[in-house]
Coordinates of C-alpha atoms in Angstrom, one line a residue:
Chain A
M206 CA -170.4 113.3 -21.4
R207 CA -170.5 116.9 -22.8
F208 CA -168.4 120.1 -22.7
T209 CA -169.0 123.1 -24.5
S210 CA -167.5 126.6 -23.9
E211 CA -166.7 130.0 -25.2
I212 CA -163.4 131.8 -24.1
S213 CA -163.7 135.5 -23.3
N214 CA -160.6 136.0 -21.6
L215 CA -158.2 134.5 -24.1
P216 CA -155.0 136.5 -23.2
L217 CA -155.1 135.4 -19.8
F218 CA -155.8 131.7 -20.8
I219 CA -152.7 131.9 -22.9
H220 CA -150.5 133.3 -20.0
L221 CA -151.8 130.8 -17.7
V222 CA -150.9 127.8 -20.0
Q223 CA -147.7 129.5 -20.9
A224 CA -146.7 129.7 -17.0
L225 CA -147.7 126.1 -16.4
S226 CA -146.0 124.6 -19.5
K227 CA -142.8 126.1 -18.0
I228 CA -143.1 123.4 -15.4
D229 CA -144.3 120.4 -17.2
L230 CA -146.0 119.8 -20.6
E231 CA -148.1 117.1 -19.4
A232 CA -151.1 118.3 -17.5
I233 CA -154.6 117.0 -16.2
I234 CA -157.4 119.5 -16.6
H235 CA -160.2 119.0 -14.1
L236 CA -163.4 120.7 -15.4
T237 CA -166.2 121.0 -12.9
Q238 CA -169.6 123.0 -12.8
D239 CA -167.8 126.1 -11.4
K240 CA -164.2 125.8 -12.0
I241 CA -161.5 124.6 -14.4
I242 CA -158.5 123.2 -12.6
F243 CA -155.0 122.3 -13.9
I244 CA -152.9 119.6 -12.1
L245 CA -149.3 119.0 -13.0
D246 CA -148.2 116.0 -11.1
S247 CA -145.6 114.1 -12.8
Q248 CA -142.3 116.1 -12.0
D249 CA -139.9 115.3 -9.1
Y250 CA -139.8 117.8 -6.4
I251 CA -142.4 120.4 -7.8
K252 CA -146.1 120.2 -8.4
V253 CA -148.5 122.8 -9.4
F254 CA -152.3 123.2 -8.9
S255 CA -154.1 126.0 -10.4
G256 CA -157.7 126.8 -10.7
V257 CA -160.0 129.6 -11.6
Q258 CA -163.7 130.2 -11.7
Q259 CA -165.1 129.5 -15.1
E260 CA -166.8 132.9 -15.4
Y261 CA -163.3 134.4 -15.5
L262 CA -162.2 132.8 -18.5
F263 CA -165.5 131.8 -20.5
S264 CA -168.4 133.7 -21.4
E265 CA -170.4 130.6 -22.0
Y266 CA -169.7 127.4 -20.3
S267 CA -171.8 124.2 -20.3
I268 CA -170.7 120.7 -18.7
Q269 CA -172.4 117.5 -18.4
S270 CA -171.3 114.0 -17.2
L271 CA -172.4 111.1 -15.3
H272 CA -169.8 111.8 -12.6
N273 CA -171.2 114.7 -11.0
N274 CA -171.0 116.8 -14.0
E275 CA -167.1 116.7 -13.9
I276 CA -164.8 115.7 -16.5
G277 CA -160.8 114.8 -16.1
L278 CA -158.7 115.1 -19.3
K279 CA -154.9 114.5 -19.8
I280 CA -153.7 117.0 -22.2
N281 CA -150.3 117.9 -23.6
L282 CA -150.0 121.8 -22.9
K283 CA -147.7 122.6 -25.8
N284 CA -150.5 121.5 -28.1
L285 CA -153.1 123.4 -26.1
L286 CA -150.9 126.5 -26.3
C287 CA -150.3 126.2 -30.1
A288 CA -154.1 126.0 -30.6
L289 CA -155.0 129.0 -28.3
K290 CA -152.3 131.1 -29.8
S291 CA -153.7 131.1 -33.1
G292 CA -156.5 132.8 -32.1
S293 CA -154.7 135.6 -30.5
N294 CA -154.7 138.1 -33.1
I295 CA -158.5 137.6 -34.0
Q296 CA -161.0 139.1 -31.8
E297 CA -163.8 136.9 -32.8
K298 CA -165.6 133.9 -31.4
I299 CA -163.2 131.1 -29.7
S300 CA -165.1 128.0 -28.5
M301 CA -163.6 125.1 -26.9
K302 CA -165.3 121.7 -26.9
L303 CA -165.0 118.2 -26.1
T304 CA -165.2 116.3 -29.2
K305 CA -164.8 112.7 -30.5
K306 CA -163.5 111.8 -33.9
E307 CA -163.2 108.2 -35.1
S308 CA -163.7 107.2 -31.4
N309 CA -160.6 109.4 -30.2
P310 CA -161.5 112.1 -27.9
F311 CA -160.4 115.7 -28.5
I312 CA -160.6 119.2 -27.1
T313 CA -161.5 121.1 -30.2
I314 CA -160.4 124.8 -30.4
T315 CA -162.6 126.6 -33.2
I316 CA -161.7 130.1 -34.1
N317 CA -164.3 131.9 -35.9
S318 CA -163.3 135.1 -37.7
D319 CA -166.3 137.0 -39.4
E320 CA -164.0 139.6 -40.8
S321 CA -161.9 137.3 -42.8
K322 CA -164.5 134.7 -43.1
M323 CA -162.2 132.2 -42.0
I324 CA -162.7 129.5 -39.3
V325 CA -159.7 127.7 -38.0
T326 CA -160.1 124.4 -36.1
H327 CA -157.7 122.7 -33.9
D328 CA -158.2 119.3 -32.5
V329 CA -156.1 118.6 -29.6
P330 CA -155.6 114.9 -28.6
V331 CA -156.6 114.1 -25.1
Q332 CA -157.0 111.1 -22.7
V333 CA -160.3 111.0 -20.8
L334 CA -159.7 110.0 -17.1
T335 CA -162.0 108.0 -14.9
P336 CA -163.0 109.5 -11.5
Q337 CA -160.8 106.8 -10.2
N338 CA -158.0 108.3 -12.1
L339 CA -158.8 111.8 -10.9
E340 CA -158.8 110.7 -7.3
Q341 CA -154.9 109.8 -7.7
H342 CA -154.2 113.4 -8.0
P343 CA -155.6 115.3 -5.1
E344 CA -154.4 118.6 -4.1
P345 CA -152.1 118.2 -1.1
T346 CA -153.3 118.9 2.3
L347 CA -150.5 120.1 4.6
P348 CA -149.8 121.6 8.1
E349 CA -150.1 125.1 8.6
P350 CA -146.9 126.9 7.4
E351 CA -144.5 128.1 10.2
V352 CA -143.6 131.2 8.0
K353 CA -145.8 132.9 5.6
I354 CA -144.5 136.1 3.8
M355 CA -145.6 138.0 0.5
M356 CA -142.7 137.9 -2.0
P357 CA -141.0 140.9 -3.2
R358 CA -141.4 141.8 -6.9
L359 CA -141.0 138.9 -9.1
E360 CA -139.1 140.8 -11.7
V361 CA -136.3 141.4 -9.1
L362 CA -136.3 137.7 -7.9
Q363 CA -136.3 136.6 -11.2
K364 CA -133.0 138.5 -12.0
V365 CA -131.4 137.7 -8.9
I366 CA -132.1 133.9 -9.4
E367 CA -131.0 134.0 -13.1
K368 CA -127.5 135.0 -11.9
M369 CA -127.5 132.5 -8.9
K370 CA -128.3 129.7 -11.3
N371 CA -124.8 130.4 -12.9
L372 CA -123.4 130.0 -9.6
S373 CA -125.0 126.7 -8.1
D374 CA -127.6 124.1 -8.4
F375 CA -129.1 124.5 -5.2
L376 CA -130.7 127.4 -3.6
I377 CA -131.2 128.2 0.2
I378 CA -134.2 130.0 1.0
E379 CA -134.9 131.3 4.3
G380 CA -137.9 133.6 5.6
D381 CA -139.0 134.6 9.0
M382 CA -142.1 136.3 10.6
G383 CA -140.1 139.6 10.8
G384 CA -140.7 140.0 7.0
N385 CA -137.3 139.1 5.9
L386 CA -136.4 136.8 3.1
K387 CA -133.0 135.4 2.2
L388 CA -132.0 133.7 -1.1
K389 CA -128.2 132.1 -0.7
V390 CA -126.2 130.0 -2.8
E391 CA -123.0 128.4 -1.4
T392 CA -120.2 126.4 -3.2
D393 CA -116.5 125.9 -2.5
V394 CA -115.7 128.7 -4.4
V395 CA -118.6 131.6 -4.1
T396 CA -121.2 132.7 -1.5
A397 CA -123.9 134.7 -2.6
E398 CA -126.7 135.9 -0.6
T399 CA -129.6 138.4 -1.3
S400 CA -131.6 139.9 1.5
F401 CA -135.2 141.4 1.2
S402 CA -136.7 143.2 4.3
N403 CA -139.9 144.7 5.3
L404 CA -141.9 142.2 3.6
D405 CA -145.6 141.8 4.4
I406 CA -146.3 138.9 6.7
V407 CA -149.5 136.8 6.7
H408 CA -151.1 136.0 9.9
F409 CA -153.4 133.0 9.7
Q410 CA -154.5 132.8 13.2
E411 CA -156.1 135.9 14.6
L412 CA -155.8 134.7 18.1
E413 CA -152.1 135.1 18.1
S414 CA -150.5 138.6 18.8
P415 CA -150.0 140.2 15.4
Q416 CA -146.7 141.3 16.2
A417 CA -143.9 140.5 13.8
N418 CA -141.4 137.9 15.2
E419 CA -138.3 137.5 13.7
D420 CA -137.5 134.6 15.7
I421 CA -139.9 132.3 13.9
K422 CA -137.6 131.3 11.0
A423 CA -137.8 128.5 8.4
V424 CA -135.2 127.5 5.8
S425 CA -135.2 125.0 2.7
K426 CA -132.8 124.0 0.2
L427 CA -134.4 123.8 -3.3
D428 CA -133.4 122.9 -6.7
I429 CA -132.7 126.3 -8.1
K430 CA -134.0 125.5 -11.8
K431 CA -137.4 124.5 -10.7
F432 CA -137.8 127.6 -8.4
S433 CA -136.6 129.7 -11.1
R434 CA -139.5 128.1 -13.5
A435 CA -141.8 128.8 -10.8
L436 CA -141.1 132.4 -10.8
L437 CA -142.3 132.6 -14.6
C438 CA -145.7 132.9 -13.3
S439 CA -145.0 136.7 -13.4
I440 CA -146.4 136.3 -17.1
I441 CA -149.9 136.4 -15.7
K442 CA -149.0 139.6 -13.7
P443 CA -150.5 138.2 -10.6
S444 CA -151.5 140.7 -7.8
D445 CA -149.8 138.7 -4.9
V446 CA -147.4 135.9 -4.4
A447 CA -147.3 134.3 -1.0
C448 CA -144.2 132.1 0.2
C449 CA -145.0 129.5 2.6
F450 CA -142.6 127.3 4.4
I451 CA -144.0 124.1 5.8
R452 CA -141.9 122.1 8.3
N453 CA -138.7 123.1 6.6
S454 CA -139.4 120.4 4.0
I455 CA -141.8 122.1 1.5
V456 CA -141.8 125.6 0.2
L457 CA -145.2 126.7 -1.3
L458 CA -145.7 129.6 -3.7
H459 CA -149.2 130.9 -3.7
V460 CA -149.8 133.0 -6.8
T461 CA -153.1 135.0 -6.8
L462 CA -154.8 137.0 -9.4
D463 CA -158.5 137.9 -8.6
E464 CA -160.2 134.5 -8.9
L465 CA -157.3 132.8 -10.4
Y466 CA -154.7 131.1 -8.3
I467 CA -151.6 128.9 -9.1
T468 CA -150.0 126.8 -5.9
Y469 CA -146.6 125.6 -6.5
Y470 CA -145.4 123.0 -4.1
I471 CA -141.6 122.7 -4.2
A472 CA -140.1 119.9 -2.0
S473 CA -136.8 120.5 -0.3
I474 CA -133.7 118.7 -1.2
L475 CA -132.3 117.1 1.9
Chain B
M155 CA -101.5 143.0 5.7
Q156 CA -102.9 145.4 3.3
V157 CA -106.5 145.8 3.0
L158 CA -108.6 147.0 0.1
N159 CA -111.9 148.8 0.9
C160 CA -113.7 150.9 -1.8
Q161 CA -117.1 151.9 -2.7
L162 CA -118.4 152.5 -6.2
T163 CA -121.8 154.0 -7.1
N164 CA -121.3 153.4 -10.9
I165 CA -121.2 149.8 -10.9
K166 CA -122.1 149.7 -14.6
L167 CA -118.6 150.9 -15.2
L168 CA -116.9 148.0 -13.6
I169 CA -119.4 145.5 -15.3
N170 CA -118.7 147.0 -18.7
N171 CA -114.7 146.9 -18.4
L172 CA -115.0 143.4 -17.1
S173 CA -117.4 142.2 -19.6
A174 CA -115.1 143.5 -22.3
I175 CA -112.4 141.3 -21.3
N176 CA -114.4 138.2 -20.6
W177 CA -115.3 136.0 -23.6
T178 CA -115.6 132.5 -22.2
K179 CA -117.2 130.8 -19.2
D180 CA -115.3 129.8 -16.2
Q181 CA -112.5 132.5 -17.3
F182 CA -109.8 133.3 -14.8
A183 CA -108.1 136.9 -14.5
K184 CA -105.1 138.2 -12.3
C185 CA -106.3 141.1 -10.2
S186 CA -103.5 143.6 -9.2
I187 CA -104.6 145.8 -6.4
S188 CA -102.6 148.9 -5.9
E189 CA -102.9 152.5 -4.6
G190 CA -103.5 153.5 -8.1
G191 CA -106.5 151.2 -8.8
I192 CA -107.4 147.8 -9.8
M193 CA -105.7 145.8 -12.7
F194 CA -107.7 142.9 -14.3
S195 CA -105.7 140.9 -16.9
V196 CA -106.7 138.0 -18.7
E197 CA -104.4 135.7 -20.9
G198 CA -105.6 134.1 -24.0
S199 CA -105.5 130.3 -24.1
S200 CA -102.8 130.5 -27.0
K201 CA -100.6 132.5 -24.5
S202 CA -100.1 134.8 -27.6
F203 CA -102.5 137.3 -26.3
E204 CA -103.5 139.3 -23.4
A205 CA -106.3 141.6 -22.3
H206 CA -106.2 144.3 -19.6
A207 CA -108.9 146.2 -18.0
F208 CA -107.7 148.9 -15.5
I209 CA -110.1 150.6 -12.8
D210 CA -108.6 153.6 -11.7
S211 CA -109.2 154.6 -8.1
K212 CA -110.7 157.8 -9.2
F213 CA -113.6 156.2 -10.4
F214 CA -114.5 155.0 -6.9
T215 CA -116.5 157.2 -4.5
E216 CA -114.0 155.9 -1.8
Y217 CA -110.9 154.0 -2.4
N218 CA -108.7 152.8 0.7
F219 CA -105.4 151.0 -0.1
R220 CA -102.1 151.7 1.3
G221 CA -98.8 149.6 0.7
R222 CA -97.5 147.3 -1.8
Q223 CA -99.3 145.8 -4.6
I224 CA -101.4 142.6 -3.9
E225 CA -101.9 140.1 -6.6
L226 CA -104.5 137.4 -6.8
R227 CA -106.4 135.1 -9.3
I228 CA -110.1 135.3 -9.3
N229 CA -112.7 133.4 -11.4
L230 CA -113.7 136.4 -13.7
S231 CA -117.1 134.7 -14.8
I232 CA -118.2 134.3 -11.2
L233 CA -117.2 137.9 -10.3
L234 CA -119.4 139.0 -13.3
D235 CA -122.2 137.1 -12.2
C236 CA -121.9 138.6 -8.8
I237 CA -121.9 142.2 -9.7
N238 CA -124.4 141.6 -12.4
I239 CA -126.7 139.8 -10.0
F240 CA -129.4 142.8 -9.9
G241 CA -129.4 142.7 -13.8
K242 CA -130.3 145.8 -15.8
S243 CA -132.8 148.0 -14.0
S244 CA -136.0 148.1 -15.9
Y245 CA -138.0 150.4 -13.9
G246 CA -136.3 153.9 -14.1
I247 CA -137.0 154.9 -10.6
S248 CA -134.1 152.9 -9.5
T249 CA -131.9 154.5 -7.0
G250 CA -129.0 152.9 -8.6
T251 CA -126.6 150.2 -7.4
K252 CA -124.2 151.1 -4.6
S253 CA -121.3 148.5 -4.2
E254 CA -118.6 148.2 -1.8
I255 CA -115.7 145.8 -2.3
T256 CA -113.3 144.5 0.4
Y257 CA -110.4 142.3 0.1
P258 CA -109.7 140.4 2.1
D259 CA -112.9 139.9 4.1
N260 CA -112.7 137.9 7.2
Q261 CA -112.3 134.6 5.5
G262 CA -109.6 135.7 3.3
R263 CA -111.9 136.3 0.4
F264 CA -112.9 138.8 -2.3
S265 CA -116.0 140.3 -1.0
I266 CA -118.6 142.4 -2.8
K267 CA -121.8 144.1 -1.2
L268 CA -124.4 145.4 -3.7
E269 CA -127.4 147.4 -2.6
E270 CA -130.2 148.4 -4.7
N271 CA -133.6 149.8 -3.7
D272 CA -133.3 148.4 -0.2
V273 CA -132.3 144.8 -1.5
V274 CA -128.9 143.9 -0.2
T275 CA -126.6 141.2 -1.8
Q276 CA -123.3 140.1 -0.2
C277 CA -121.0 138.0 -2.2
S278 CA -117.7 136.4 -1.1
I279 CA -115.6 134.7 -3.7
A280 CA -112.5 132.5 -3.1
I281 CA -109.2 133.7 -4.9
I282 CA -105.8 132.2 -5.1
K283 CA -102.9 134.3 -4.0
I284 CA -100.1 134.8 -6.3
D285 CA -96.6 135.1 -5.3
E286 CA -94.6 137.9 -6.7
D287 CA -92.7 136.1 -9.5
E288 CA -95.4 133.8 -10.5
F289 CA -97.4 135.4 -12.8
Y290 CA -96.0 138.3 -15.0
S291 CA -96.9 140.0 -18.3
Q292 CA -95.1 138.1 -20.9
L293 CA -96.2 140.6 -23.4
S294 CA -95.0 144.1 -23.7
F295 CA -95.5 147.1 -25.8
D296 CA -93.6 150.3 -26.1
T297 CA -96.4 152.8 -27.3
S298 CA -93.7 155.4 -28.1
N299 CA -92.4 153.5 -30.8
N300 CA -95.3 152.6 -33.3
S301 CA -95.4 151.6 -37.0
V302 CA -98.9 151.9 -37.2
Y303 CA -101.2 154.1 -35.0
L304 CA -104.8 154.4 -36.0
A305 CA -108.0 155.6 -34.1
M306 CA -111.5 155.2 -35.3
P307 CA -115.1 154.9 -33.6
S308 CA -115.8 151.3 -32.5
E309 CA -118.7 150.9 -34.8
V310 CA -116.4 151.1 -38.0
L311 CA -114.2 148.3 -36.8
K312 CA -117.4 146.4 -35.7
E313 CA -118.7 146.7 -39.1
I314 CA -115.2 145.3 -40.4
F315 CA -115.2 142.4 -38.0
N316 CA -118.5 141.4 -38.9
E317 CA -117.6 141.1 -42.7
L318 CA -114.7 138.7 -41.6
D319 CA -115.0 134.8 -42.2
W320 CA -115.1 133.6 -38.6
S321 CA -114.6 130.0 -40.0
C322 CA -111.1 130.6 -40.7
S323 CA -108.1 130.1 -38.3
H324 CA -106.2 133.2 -39.2
V325 CA -106.7 136.7 -40.5
K326 CA -104.0 138.3 -42.4
I327 CA -103.8 142.4 -41.5
T328 CA -101.8 144.7 -43.8
F329 CA -101.3 148.2 -42.8
S330 CA -99.5 150.4 -45.7
N331 CA -99.4 153.9 -47.0
R332 CA -100.4 152.8 -50.5
P333 CA -104.2 152.9 -51.6
G334 CA -106.0 149.9 -50.0
F335 CA -104.5 151.2 -46.8
I336 CA -105.8 148.6 -44.3
S337 CA -106.6 145.5 -45.6
F338 CA -108.2 142.2 -43.7
Q339 CA -107.7 139.1 -45.5
T340 CA -108.9 135.5 -44.5
E341 CA -108.5 132.3 -46.4
G342 CA -110.7 129.0 -45.6
T343 CA -112.7 126.4 -47.0
D344 CA -115.4 128.3 -47.8
G345 CA -113.5 130.7 -49.8
T346 CA -111.6 133.9 -49.4
C347 CA -112.6 137.5 -48.1
H348 CA -110.7 140.5 -48.6
I349 CA -111.7 143.8 -46.9
R350 CA -110.0 147.0 -47.9
C351 CA -110.4 150.3 -46.1
S352 CA -109.6 153.9 -47.2
K353 CA -108.0 156.6 -45.4
D354 CA -111.2 158.6 -44.9
P355 CA -110.5 161.4 -42.3
K356 CA -114.0 161.5 -41.3
I357 CA -113.7 157.8 -40.1
F358 CA -110.0 157.8 -38.8
S359 CA -109.3 160.6 -36.1
F360 CA -105.7 159.6 -36.2
F361 CA -104.0 157.8 -39.0
Q362 CA -100.2 157.3 -39.1
I363 CA -98.3 154.5 -40.8
S364 CA -94.5 154.6 -40.7
Q365 CA -93.8 151.4 -41.7
T366 CA -95.9 148.8 -43.8
Q367 CA -96.8 145.9 -41.9
S368 CA -98.4 142.6 -43.0
N369 CA -99.0 139.7 -40.3
K370 CA -101.4 136.8 -39.6
Y371 CA -103.2 136.6 -36.3
L372 CA -105.3 133.8 -34.8
L373 CA -109.0 134.6 -35.3
N374 CA -109.8 133.4 -32.1
S375 CA -107.9 136.0 -30.4
L376 CA -109.4 138.8 -32.6
K377 CA -112.7 137.4 -31.5
A378 CA -112.3 138.4 -27.9
C379 CA -111.2 141.9 -28.9
A380 CA -114.3 141.9 -31.2
K381 CA -116.5 141.5 -28.2
A382 CA -115.1 144.3 -26.4
L383 CA -116.2 146.7 -29.2
N384 CA -119.7 146.1 -27.9
Y385 CA -118.7 148.2 -25.0
S386 CA -116.2 150.8 -26.3
S387 CA -116.9 154.2 -28.2
K388 CA -113.5 154.5 -29.5
V389 CA -110.8 152.1 -30.5
S390 CA -107.1 152.7 -31.4
I391 CA -105.0 150.1 -33.3
R392 CA -101.1 150.1 -33.0
T393 CA -98.3 147.7 -34.2
N394 CA -94.9 147.7 -33.5
E395 CA -91.9 146.6 -35.9
N396 CA -92.4 142.9 -34.8
G397 CA -95.8 143.1 -35.8
M398 CA -97.4 143.0 -32.3
L399 CA -100.9 144.4 -32.5
L400 CA -102.3 146.7 -29.5
F401 CA -105.9 147.5 -29.4
Q402 CA -106.9 150.3 -27.0
H403 CA -110.8 150.7 -26.4
V404 CA -112.1 153.6 -24.6
L405 CA -115.3 152.9 -22.5
L406 CA -117.5 155.8 -22.0
S407 CA -119.8 155.5 -18.8
D408 CA -123.1 157.4 -18.0
S409 CA -121.1 160.3 -16.1
R410 CA -118.6 160.9 -19.0
Q411 CA -115.8 159.1 -17.5
E412 CA -113.5 157.3 -19.6
S413 CA -111.8 154.0 -18.8
F414 CA -109.6 152.0 -21.1
V415 CA -109.5 148.3 -22.1
E416 CA -106.5 146.9 -23.9
F417 CA -105.8 143.6 -26.1
L418 CA -102.1 142.7 -27.1
L419 CA -101.8 140.1 -29.9
C420 CA -98.7 138.5 -31.1
P421 CA -98.6 137.7 -34.9
S422 CA -98.7 134.0 -35.9
V423 CA -95.6 132.0 -37.2
D424 CA -96.6 130.6 -40.7
E425 CA -96.6 126.9 -40.0
D426 CA -98.8 126.0 -43.3
S427 CA -96.1 126.3 -45.8
D428 CA -94.0 123.2 -46.1
D429 CA -91.6 124.9 -48.6
E430 CA -88.8 126.3 -46.2
S431 CA -87.5 128.5 -48.9
E432 CA -90.8 130.3 -49.3
N433 CA -91.0 130.7 -45.6
N434 CA -87.8 132.3 -45.3
L435 CA -88.6 134.8 -48.1
Q436 CA -91.8 135.8 -46.5
N437 CA -90.0 136.3 -43.2
L438 CA -87.5 138.5 -44.8
S439 CA -90.1 140.9 -46.5
T440 CA -92.3 141.2 -43.3
N441 CA -89.8 142.5 -41.0
G442 CA -89.3 139.6 -38.9
R443 CA -91.7 138.0 -36.4
F444 CA -92.2 137.9 -32.8
I445 CA -91.5 134.5 -31.5

């Protein structure tokens, strides 16, 4: 089992790990020949799957294993972040390798600075997963969403949700195929509802008539703190965030930036 | 039934005035609606101090209210979260936040509608109606008869407050015409702290002390007043012969409109001293106390 690489886009890598660490510190990294996939599967009500083509983050990438040249690792994102961040001021070579020291596996981040003639090495402990372990965390396959709309600017959403968090623990989110999105909190003492309109809708079936239809609506009740943490993906400066409502039981946020995606699966509270 | 319906384009004025009188979570305020404007009043937990913020009807682009004054109790912290819902605008091309306040709405609640850049937020807050004789301002201050009247920029008072030892329970504030004119004294387990201010006319735009005043006040009450300094540009301090302290803050908005926030504090009765005769002596020398 071998994995060696050289990181070319460190800032994006750091921002990605930062966004994911807001959801959970325990993550699975699934390395394949073409992609690096992050799986956050240990929290209630929220699961995250994030993937990126390796060329997008690495300038050199080599992987070898007996299982289809794929490797699965369990890692603590806080440790990984700490290691990556120490390289953020240095413009030199940063490599990421799978190593074994005293029969323990590590992801070793080595930062070589030619200027200051300094080499910094971080050994981040990992747990190697078997293919059977990995199979226990598949990306969910879900029915087609009833409503799929593009989110408004994340900064605005974040500000509104920040204040709504003070008013209630639950968020009611409603979207329709007319391009309208509503965020609502409701308690005995206060009701606050923010409405966004003229949002883009996504058609997944070209056969259907491509006219906006306000009557196709979906609504879900979510844990507001989890939703608020998902919005912290704004740190990667995504190009698009799509919000999908599935059977009024799951809200999916699909965040994309070129070849990188983060998908948040947020379960409704009934 | 009288109905209030008003519109405000300068929501920041409302936010600043209310934030200046909000110092804890879950704070309730009395809201008095009249033809002249809306007055928000908050009572301190010790009942020895009060804060008032008055939003004059002239600050609203439209203010419709006729008839007798209505009074209600509202959760000030929730109100602030609602009017602050769009946060500070980060991108400068914002069209500004338009707001519309209605009371009562069709559910009898206090309703606020905010609009910024085509995003609309509608909030509705439950209130408690107050009968005429239930809540009345217990503290009154006659501003025509002051022992002390000073006015200074808020930064100056803020600097003084920053130096105080907030771990103590009380602060002794003395105003006199002798050098060391204004002094703040605290005494605590960490030590004593004594701040003295001179009569510098460059700092004080107004300085008048007709009677020496030396009184102790609860530092917790002063803390609330200190917070308001973050929103005000100028502040005036007045005391009356009973040692009641009145802070009047001038809040300046972007459109150069001045609004006012007031804090009234009662002096504390000295309970520490066991020696009764000493207590009596103190009472005699400081012109009596407001009980």
